Amino acid sequence: MAKTLPKVDVVIVGVGWAGGIIAAELTKQGLNCVGLERGKERKTEDYFMMHDELRYALRYDMMQSLSKETITFRGNERIRALPMRQYGSFLIGEGLGGSGVHWNGQNYRFLPYDFEIRSKTIERYGEKKIPQDMTIQDWGITYDELEPYFDKFEKMAGISGEENPLAGKRSSPYPTPPMKTTPALEKFRKAANKLKLHPYNRPSANLSEPYTNPDGVSRAACQYCAYCERFGCEYGAKADPVVTVIPVAKKTGKFEIRTHSNVRRVLKSGNKATGVMYVDTTTGEEIEQPADIVVLTSYVFNNVRLLLQSGIGRPYDPVTGSGVIGKNYAYQVQKGNATGFFEKEEFNTYAGAGALGMVVDDFNGDNFDHSNLNFIHGGSIAISQTGLRPISNNKVPKGTPTWGKEFKANSIKYANRVLSVGGQGASMPFKHHYLDLDPTYKDEFGDPLIRITYDFEEQDRQLAKFLSDRCVDIMKEMGADKIESMEELGPYDITTYQSTHNTGGIIMGADPSTSAVNNYMQMWDADNIFVVGATAFAHNSGYNPTGTVGAFAYRAAEGILTYRQKGGILA
Amino acid sequence: MADNSKQQEKKESLSRRKFLKSSGIAVGGLAVGGALGSLLPFKDKKTNNPVVKNQQVAENYNLALMYFTREQFKMVEAATERIFPADDNGPGAKELGVAYFIDHQLSGDWGFNSREYMQPPFFKGEKVQGYQGRLRRREIFDIGLRELQNHSLTKYKKNFVELSEEEQDDILTDFAEDKVNLTTLSPSGFFNMLRSSTLEGVYSDPLYSGNRNMDGWKMRNYPGSQMAYTEVIDKEFTVIPPKSLKDHLGH
Ligand SMILES: Cc1cc2nc3c(=O)[nH]c(=O)nc-3n(C[C@H](O)[C@H](O)[C@H](O)COP(=O)(O)OP(=O)(O)OC[C@H]3O[C@@H](n4cnc5c(N)ncnc54)[C@H](O)[C@@H]3O)c2cc1C
Ligand code: SF4
């Protein structure tokens, strides 16, 4: 039935950051790659009418239509999982460049502590510090081993920043200087300094100045237009795959991109993949694409779904804790924050850029003593000036009604008088947090949706409250007249946007019995399948994920090239 | 706030053409930034566009209904005005065209929930699992408005639009606080939809028929759709006269 195409060296499923990087690196070395992307083509010139909050931020024009496919969610196994019918908690990218097109560009490296979290926790606090069902494990790689790949990603993207005194060592400075400092950011910096913290300009994939990267790609500087997150950048100033790695891959003549191509199965024979089966969504035709190597870069949910659906790898069993596909799903603890109302000052908060911000890491990772605290890890704390758009930002002091005369007056009065400081908390994996296939709900082709079983734990509640209190300390020092902050974390809620930082499910490690891929993202159970993305994270850190995803993609590309020559399991 | 002449200066310094000249967009190597490619044709349009004059005097043919009946429209106009009333700050929902905005939105994708997962089976879920109903937004509006009317007739023996402002507030409060007994939908769910679409109509680009004359933006000193803020980003608070997406087409 299905049409079968001629075999290629490598087939890449999903062309976002991970897929784009893999394509660029492999085609530069002469491999023939096909990229299958379920969404449409994109280019910077499409973004002419981009500054449209309704269409892009509220109606999600750049995201995957949930009518075709969504996820199901339940807090725990006793509850029936139900589909996420409308967007809320996170957004799913679709189209050339994936979410890399409409991300903010806040670009971090995970901490050295993250990669050896279990050993370091035990070393400093003893084994008892780890709650019974918390399944943290070391990642099978150290920060120092990963450093060159972080560096590579940052130079490719042109990350603008200044050294963070509390992070891992860097082999070279940021390729471009930090972004501009605004009065609001300056306030944060001063307050943090007074509190003896270590503020630094957030590493940004919004370019602070024109930049030409090592691949010869030149891009313009950010204009602080304030339509960054959920929008494409009309200047090409925000690093995204469409203006960086994809054109490099294309230029080699070895990269064929097929958009409107939805991959449904990884095909296999014995314990090797033979290619993939996809549907051309413009015709409905099923097509087989044979390949020597299959690379899954279809974001967390589809990476896991494709393997489970194709019967590849050992599915995770939450009862016994055995199996690996779907294991250690984690998210982010984003709600510990403080909002300050300023009576005497107004700020240009209508202006900004996705990654414009000032950060402290004094309460992130193991940068502070946890001996008397009921949680491990922590979070970055930052002020962000991403640009407050008017539909979504109508903060009013507590006690103001949510509608009517007083609401209107206060929402207008405070439109430019509100600043907030927020914590981005790390999310630890637990035995009962995982991904599997939903038994009931289907996608547009009749394939099962992926099911999330996840809720916040005591660890998260303690952490969020701790971060929230630190945010209040800073906000006080910043001189706000009125401060409101998160009092209690509450249950995980799929309806309100928190972050698109979903991680885990196909985690990396040094031991095949507890991890799905090695530190080249190569599957232990099928040596010609590489799974690249935040799926590989064994837990989620107190940072945004993409810098680390990018480093992993460069590492995986190197692995694939070695595998191409030598074969076998690499690690 | 900056004085007028200063604002004018700002406006000019932020214009696209100036930006092009001064930004020093790097070209060379493999230039894929797209900024030049996308900005240049724009400039041509501006100088060659013969229809600019005609458009200024044209009728606004958008002020017609695509979905609501006249009665529904009047109710939405009245209800949204209570949510975002006219006051010293400026116009309210009615004058801003919010009811037209909602009408137009209901007639498209949003009204049909066409980009959302609407497959069965439908089960009542936990609050944290989000909307699990089978009704689409246009059906929710039909039922919600009918029930709003019923509740007004029961409580005050009058149509909703004939009630005093205080009475209208009272009826809306009953919905917002789930004090009306409905079997088909959640009263507060309907109210919240009315509230959030009111804010959308007040503050979205005027292209969608709300935020008339950009007055929603002007009230809160929001500059709308500007191309760049490089000149003000590190400065004290600056008021910039708003632009709309229409300005991007060069009229
Ligand atoms: C609004 C928003 C803001 C964000 N801001 C930040 C930030 O500031 N900093 C940060 O670090 N991260 C941020 N992120 C997260 C960041 O975007 C992701 O970490 C990153 O894009 C992941 O890259 P990826 O290549 O793994 O996946 P994606 O970018 O999601 O790409 C996956 C691609 O695969 C395609 N695909 C999926 N399934 C299939 C299939 N079956 N067949 C074919 N194609 C398929 C999709 O269409 C998509 O194009 C943000 C995300 C969002 C949504
Ligand atoms: S804020 Fe900067 S990087 Fe973001 S879209 Fe605007 S110009 Fe591009």
Tab-separated table of C-alpha atoms in Angstrom, chain A residues 220-565:
chain	number	residue	atom	x	y	z
A	220	ALA	CA	20.757	41.846	12.486
A	221	ALA	CA	20.515	43.159	16.032
A	222	CYS	CA	17.395	42.946	18.177
A	223	GLN	CA	15.135	46.010	18.069
A	224	TYR	CA	13.459	45.344	21.430
A	225	CYS	CA	10.157	45.184	19.567
A	226	ALA	CA	8.449	43.257	22.392
A	227	TYR	CA	6.810	40.697	20.118
A	228	CYS	CA	9.160	37.818	20.699
A	229	GLU	CA	7.629	34.951	22.624
A	230	ARG	CA	4.918	33.238	20.541
A	231	PHE	CA	5.974	35.320	17.516
A	232	GLY	CA	8.588	35.020	14.795
A	233	CYS	CA	11.264	37.716	14.570
A	234	GLU	CA	10.888	39.851	11.461
A	235	TYR	CA	14.501	40.953	11.755
A	236	GLY	CA	16.007	37.504	12.053
A	237	ALA	CA	17.582	38.891	15.232
A	238	LYS	CA	16.302	36.080	17.392
A	239	ALA	CA	18.300	32.937	16.784
A	240	ASP	CA	15.976	30.345	15.374
A	241	PRO	CA	16.665	27.302	13.215
A	242	VAL	CA	15.214	28.946	10.101
A	243	VAL	CA	17.765	31.782	10.161
A	244	THR	CA	20.732	29.763	11.408
A	245	VAL	CA	21.221	26.033	10.963
A	246	ILE	CA	18.607	25.123	8.356
A	247	PRO	CA	20.038	27.367	5.609
A	248	VAL	CA	23.495	25.957	6.339
A	249	ALA	CA	22.183	22.431	5.840
A	250	LYS	CA	20.302	23.449	2.716
A	251	LYS	CA	23.353	25.073	1.188
A	252	THR	CA	25.206	21.760	1.157
A	253	GLY	CA	22.637	20.404	-1.310
A	254	LYS	CA	22.382	17.321	0.900
A	255	PHE	CA	19.353	18.261	2.955
A	256	GLU	CA	15.890	17.659	1.630
A	257	ILE	CA	13.082	19.068	3.758
A	258	ARG	CA	9.606	17.646	3.302
A	259	THR	CA	7.035	19.745	5.101
A	260	HIS	CA	3.442	18.556	5.686
A	261	SER	CA	4.936	15.172	6.476
A	262	ASN	CA	3.617	13.614	9.660
A	263	VAL	CA	5.631	10.643	10.860
A	264	ARG	CA	3.533	7.896	12.442
A	265	ARG	CA	5.929	4.984	12.896
A	266	VAL	CA	9.571	4.133	13.145
A	267	LEU	CA	10.019	0.968	11.086
A	268	LYS	CA	12.297	-1.749	12.365
A	269	SER	CA	13.745	-5.132	11.649
A	270	GLY	CA	15.202	-6.995	14.617
A	271	ASN	CA	16.784	-4.414	16.870
A	272	LYS	CA	17.546	-1.910	14.129
A	273	ALA	CA	15.395	0.781	12.590
A	274	THR	CA	14.921	0.519	8.841
A	275	GLY	CA	13.299	3.922	8.318
A	276	VAL	CA	10.024	5.659	9.063
A	277	MET	CA	6.464	5.691	7.787
A	278	TYR	CA	4.804	9.069	7.353
A	279	VAL	CA	1.692	10.608	5.887
A	280	ASP	CA	1.851	13.386	3.322
A	281	THR	CA	-0.874	15.465	4.933
A	282	THR	CA	-1.623	17.314	1.702
A	283	THR	CA	-2.663	14.086	-0.033
A	284	GLY	CA	-3.227	11.602	2.771
A	285	GLU	CA	-0.755	9.232	1.153
A	286	GLU	CA	1.294	6.899	3.375
A	287	ILE	CA	4.967	6.882	2.484
A	288	GLU	CA	7.893	4.785	3.687
A	289	GLN	CA	11.271	6.450	3.911
A	290	PRO	CA	14.039	3.898	4.439
A	291	ALA	CA	17.238	5.149	6.076
A	292	ASP	CA	20.424	3.825	7.640
A	293	ILE	CA	19.999	6.042	10.673
A	294	VAL	CA	16.810	7.421	12.214
A	295	VAL	CA	16.987	10.571	14.321
A	296	LEU	CA	13.961	11.571	16.396
A	297	THR	CA	13.802	15.311	17.017
A	298	SER	CA	10.051	15.706	17.268
A	299	TYR	CA	9.946	17.252	20.758
A	300	VAL	CA	9.363	15.453	24.023
A	301	PHE	CA	5.845	14.232	23.453
A	302	ASN	CA	6.277	12.831	19.972
A	303	ASN	CA	9.715	11.383	20.611
A	304	VAL	CA	8.176	9.236	23.332
A	305	ARG	CA	4.960	8.566	21.440
A	306	LEU	CA	6.732	7.394	18.299
A	307	LEU	CA	8.865	4.881	20.191
A	308	LEU	CA	5.966	3.504	22.222
A	309	GLN	CA	3.771	3.287	19.170
A	310	SER	CA	6.466	1.566	17.152
A	311	GLY	CA	7.202	-0.963	19.902
A	312	ILE	CA	10.805	0.170	20.240
A	313	GLY	CA	12.602	0.172	23.603
A	314	ARG	CA	11.296	-1.017	26.974
A	315	PRO	CA	8.196	0.914	28.098
A	316	TYR	CA	8.376	2.302	31.622
A	317	ASP	CA	6.332	0.569	34.293
A	318	PRO	CA	5.436	2.929	37.164
A	319	VAL	CA	4.580	0.037	39.476
A	320	THR	CA	7.925	-1.733	39.336
A	321	GLY	CA	9.952	1.251	38.185
A	322	SER	CA	11.451	-0.898	35.453
A	323	GLY	CA	11.590	-0.064	31.757
A	324	VAL	CA	12.734	3.289	30.434
A	325	ILE	CA	10.544	4.744	27.675
A	326	GLY	CA	8.316	7.332	29.339
A	327	LYS	CA	10.349	7.468	32.555
A	328	ASN	CA	11.186	10.624	34.538
A	329	TYR	CA	8.818	13.087	32.922
A	330	ALA	CA	9.473	16.460	34.550
A	331	TYR	CA	8.315	20.021	34.072
A	332	GLN	CA	9.100	23.321	35.804
A	333	VAL	CA	8.076	25.036	39.040
A	334	GLN	CA	7.328	28.458	37.678
A	335	LYS	CA	4.965	30.048	40.152
A	336	GLY	CA	7.239	31.266	42.936
A	337	ASN	CA	7.217	34.991	42.238
A	338	ALA	CA	6.493	38.489	43.489
A	339	THR	CA	4.703	41.377	41.825
A	340	GLY	CA	5.481	44.949	42.773
A	341	PHE	CA	3.189	47.940	42.237
A	342	PHE	CA	4.928	51.304	41.947
A	343	GLU	CA	2.902	54.427	42.712
A	344	LYS	CA	5.414	57.037	41.698
A	345	GLU	CA	7.147	55.515	38.717
A	346	GLU	CA	6.208	54.306	35.271
A	347	PHE	CA	8.295	51.994	33.124
A	348	ASN	CA	8.570	51.297	29.400
A	349	THR	CA	7.296	47.802	29.983
A	350	TYR	CA	5.537	47.865	26.605
A	351	ALA	CA	9.037	47.534	25.136
A	352	GLY	CA	11.346	44.600	25.576
A	353	ALA	CA	12.736	41.422	24.113
A	354	GLY	CA	12.111	37.763	24.805
A	355	ALA	CA	15.368	37.224	26.619
A	356	LEU	CA	15.885	40.686	28.113
A	357	GLY	CA	16.356	40.191	31.812
A	358	MET	CA	18.564	40.148	34.879
A	359	VAL	CA	19.116	36.982	36.844
A	360	VAL	CA	20.563	35.634	40.083
A	361	ASP	CA	21.580	32.014	40.614
A	362	ASP	CA	22.281	32.238	44.315
A	363	PHE	CA	19.285	29.985	44.987
A	364	ASN	CA	19.710	27.648	42.046
A	365	GLY	CA	21.117	24.130	42.028
A	366	ASP	CA	23.288	23.523	45.054
A	367	ASN	CA	24.622	27.079	45.186
A	368	PHE	CA	23.180	27.414	48.695
A	369	ASP	CA	22.960	25.170	51.710
A	370	HIS	CA	19.966	22.829	51.788
A	371	SER	CA	20.737	21.192	55.138
A	372	ASN	CA	17.723	22.730	56.824
A	373	LEU	CA	15.489	22.815	53.783
A	374	ASN	CA	12.898	20.294	52.746
A	375	PHE	CA	13.856	20.194	49.117
A	376	ILE	CA	16.852	19.785	46.884
A	377	HIS	CA	17.917	21.955	43.921
A	378	GLY	CA	16.357	25.408	43.514
A	379	GLY	CA	15.763	27.883	40.736
A	380	SER	CA	16.998	30.939	38.930
A	381	ILE	CA	15.336	34.193	39.952
A	382	ALA	CA	14.919	36.909	37.376
A	383	ILE	CA	13.270	40.078	36.302
A	384	SER	CA	12.204	39.878	32.681
A	385	GLN	CA	11.334	42.641	30.300
A	386	THR	CA	9.775	40.728	27.467
A	387	GLY	CA	7.235	43.438	26.686
A	388	LEU	CA	3.854	43.487	28.415
A	389	ARG	CA	1.124	43.176	25.815
A	390	PRO	CA	-2.190	44.760	26.756
A	391	ILE	CA	-4.708	41.899	26.480
A	392	SER	CA	-2.697	39.518	28.602
A	393	ASN	CA	-1.383	41.964	31.163
A	394	ASN	CA	-3.907	43.637	33.382
A	395	LYS	CA	-2.467	43.272	36.855
A	396	VAL	CA	-4.433	45.012	39.579
A	397	PRO	CA	-3.762	45.081	43.309
A	398	LYS	CA	-5.522	42.470	45.417
A	399	GLY	CA	-8.981	43.519	46.440
A	400	THR	CA	-9.742	45.104	43.083
A	401	PRO	CA	-12.768	43.444	41.447
A	402	THR	CA	-11.999	41.510	38.246
A	403	TRP	CA	-14.367	43.624	36.143
A	404	GLY	CA	-16.282	46.899	36.123
A	405	LYS	CA	-15.407	50.481	36.921
A	406	GLU	CA	-12.771	49.923	39.576
A	407	PHE	CA	-11.122	47.171	37.595
A	408	LYS	CA	-10.855	49.377	34.541
A	409	ALA	CA	-9.443	52.322	36.468
A	410	ASN	CA	-6.844	50.248	38.280
A	411	SER	CA	-5.822	48.193	35.265
A	412	ILE	CA	-5.136	51.408	33.379
A	413	LYS	CA	-3.423	53.105	36.294
A	414	TYR	CA	-1.046	50.203	36.821
A	415	ALA	CA	-0.536	49.262	33.166
A	416	ASN	CA	3.008	50.641	33.228
A	417	ARG	CA	3.625	50.536	36.959
A	418	VAL	CA	3.990	46.846	37.640
A	419	LEU	CA	7.222	44.882	37.745
A	420	SER	CA	7.582	41.282	38.674
A	421	VAL	CA	10.383	39.056	39.787
A	422	GLY	CA	9.948	35.359	39.212
A	423	GLY	CA	11.594	32.098	40.135
A	424	GLN	CA	12.081	29.316	37.645
A	425	GLY	CA	12.202	26.255	39.853
A	426	ALA	CA	13.755	22.919	38.994
A	427	SER	CA	11.449	19.931	38.704
A	428	MET	CA	12.592	16.613	40.122
A	429	PRO	CA	11.379	13.318	38.702
A	430	PHE	CA	9.290	10.920	40.753
A	431	LYS	CA	8.517	7.271	40.219
A	432	HIS	CA	4.861	8.069	39.495
A	433	HIS	CA	5.495	10.904	37.012
A	434	TYR	CA	5.658	9.459	33.516
A	435	LEU	CA	4.453	9.380	29.927
A	436	ASP	CA	2.588	6.526	28.257
A	437	LEU	CA	-0.025	5.997	25.552
A	438	ASP	CA	-3.583	7.016	26.370
A	439	PRO	CA	-6.004	4.082	26.227
A	440	THR	CA	-8.963	6.179	25.040
A	441	TYR	CA	-8.152	9.318	23.091
A	442	LYS	CA	-6.777	9.343	19.532
A	443	ASP	CA	-5.134	11.764	17.114
A	444	GLU	CA	-6.348	12.604	13.605
A	445	PHE	CA	-5.024	9.292	12.270
A	446	GLY	CA	-6.517	7.174	15.037
A	447	ASP	CA	-3.196	6.715	16.847
A	448	PRO	CA	-3.265	7.030	20.655
A	449	LEU	CA	-2.395	10.359	22.246
A	450	ILE	CA	0.445	10.599	24.716
A	451	ARG	CA	-0.699	10.651	28.344
A	452	ILE	CA	0.953	12.705	31.092
A	453	THR	CA	0.713	11.604	34.711
A	454	TYR	CA	2.182	14.425	36.762
A	455	ASP	CA	1.527	16.650	39.746
A	456	PHE	CA	3.510	18.935	41.998
A	457	GLU	CA	5.040	17.221	45.050
A	458	GLU	CA	5.898	18.418	48.536
A	459	GLN	CA	9.391	19.165	47.202
A	460	ASP	CA	7.857	21.554	44.649
A	461	ARG	CA	5.599	23.274	47.165
A	462	GLN	CA	8.517	23.951	49.487
A	463	LEU	CA	10.710	25.094	46.659
A	464	ALA	CA	8.108	27.433	45.184
A	465	LYS	CA	7.442	29.058	48.541
A	466	PHE	CA	11.164	29.445	49.180
A	467	LEU	CA	11.698	31.091	45.775
A	468	SER	CA	8.667	33.280	46.215
A	469	ASP	CA	10.021	34.617	49.517
A	470	ARG	CA	13.391	35.378	47.897
A	471	CYS	CA	11.543	37.242	45.118
A	472	VAL	CA	9.775	39.324	47.760
A	473	ASP	CA	13.130	40.184	49.374
A	474	ILE	CA	14.391	41.518	46.072
A	475	MET	CA	11.168	43.344	45.242
A	476	LYS	CA	11.233	45.069	48.629
A	477	GLU	CA	14.743	46.245	47.962
A	478	MET	CA	13.599	47.491	44.561
A	479	GLY	CA	11.258	49.838	46.359
A	480	ALA	CA	7.818	48.679	45.299
A	481	ASP	CA	4.964	50.326	47.200
A	482	LYS	CA	2.874	47.200	47.288
A	483	ILE	CA	4.077	43.628	46.887
A	484	GLU	CA	2.043	40.547	46.202
A	485	SER	CA	3.493	37.084	46.008
A	486	MET	CA	2.647	33.443	45.589
A	487	GLU	CA	1.397	32.077	48.881
A	488	GLU	CA	0.931	28.445	47.988
A	489	LEU	CA	1.778	26.465	44.900
A	490	GLY	CA	-1.448	24.495	44.545
A	491	PRO	CA	-1.828	21.470	42.267
A	492	TYR	CA	-0.344	21.337	38.783
A	493	ASP	CA	-2.884	22.925	36.481
A	494	ILE	CA	-2.950	22.358	32.724
A	495	THR	CA	-5.007	25.499	32.050
A	496	THR	CA	-2.649	28.372	32.845
A	497	TYR	CA	0.556	29.039	30.952
A	498	GLN	CA	3.658	28.203	32.945
A	499	SER	CA	6.367	27.208	30.501
A	500	THR	CA	6.980	24.931	27.562
A	501	HIS	CA	9.734	23.179	29.454
A	502	ASN	CA	8.587	19.589	29.343
A	503	THR	CA	11.402	17.141	29.858
A	504	GLY	CA	12.279	13.470	30.198
A	505	GLY	CA	10.775	10.273	28.851
A	506	ILE	CA	13.839	8.979	26.981
A	507	ILE	CA	16.515	9.838	29.469
A	508	MET	CA	20.246	9.511	29.080
A	509	GLY	CA	22.617	7.755	31.431
A	510	ALA	CA	25.578	5.455	31.733
A	511	ASP	CA	23.549	2.368	32.606
A	512	PRO	CA	21.212	0.721	30.067
A	513	SER	CA	18.973	-0.637	32.816
A	514	THR	CA	18.063	2.833	34.086
A	515	SER	CA	18.381	4.973	30.960
A	516	ALA	CA	17.134	4.816	27.367
A	517	VAL	CA	19.975	6.551	25.527
A	518	ASN	CA	23.689	6.968	26.099
A	519	ASN	CA	25.377	10.332	26.204
A	520	TYR	CA	25.397	10.519	22.408
A	521	MET	CA	21.575	10.180	22.529
A	522	GLN	CA	21.942	6.764	20.933
A	523	MET	CA	19.350	4.209	21.997
A	524	TRP	CA	20.775	1.355	24.003
A	525	ASP	CA	18.188	-0.960	22.451
A	526	ALA	CA	18.563	0.091	18.808
A	527	ASP	CA	21.971	1.468	17.898
A	528	ASN	CA	20.882	3.253	14.721
A	529	ILE	CA	18.202	5.350	16.445
A	530	PHE	CA	19.226	8.638	18.053
A	531	VAL	CA	16.673	10.560	20.110
A	532	VAL	CA	17.576	14.194	20.580
A	533	GLY	CA	15.830	16.803	22.694
A	534	ALA	CA	14.792	17.526	26.254
A	535	THR	CA	13.529	13.926	26.337
A	536	ALA	CA	17.095	13.099	27.377
A	537	PHE	CA	16.960	15.164	30.592
A	538	ALA	CA	16.845	12.911	33.643
A	539	HIS	CA	15.370	15.840	35.616
A	540	ASN	CA	14.672	19.473	34.818
A	541	SER	CA	16.908	22.236	36.113
A	542	GLY	CA	16.133	25.765	37.303
A	543	TYR	CA	16.683	27.129	33.806
A	544	ASN	CA	15.079	27.112	30.362
A	545	PRO	CA	16.082	23.955	28.516
A	546	THR	CA	17.163	24.911	25.013
A	547	GLY	CA	20.832	25.763	25.593
A	548	THR	CA	21.275	22.270	26.953
A	549	VAL	CA	19.156	20.722	24.181
A	550	GLY	CA	21.391	22.494	21.675
A	551	ALA	CA	24.545	21.142	23.309
A	552	PHE	CA	23.082	17.631	23.244
A	553	ALA	CA	22.255	18.015	19.556
A	554	TYR	CA	25.868	18.882	18.729
A	555	ARG	CA	27.039	15.962	20.842
A	556	ALA	CA	24.569	13.634	19.091
A	557	ALA	CA	25.701	14.816	15.652
A	558	GLU	CA	29.264	13.912	16.558
A	559	GLY	CA	28.066	10.517	17.751
A	560	ILE	CA	26.141	9.868	14.572
A	561	LEU	CA	29.205	10.638	12.461
A	562	THR	CA	31.298	8.225	14.518
A	563	TYR	CA	28.561	5.604	14.346
A	564	ARG	CA	28.414	6.030	10.587
A	565	GLN	CA	32.075	5.015	10.410
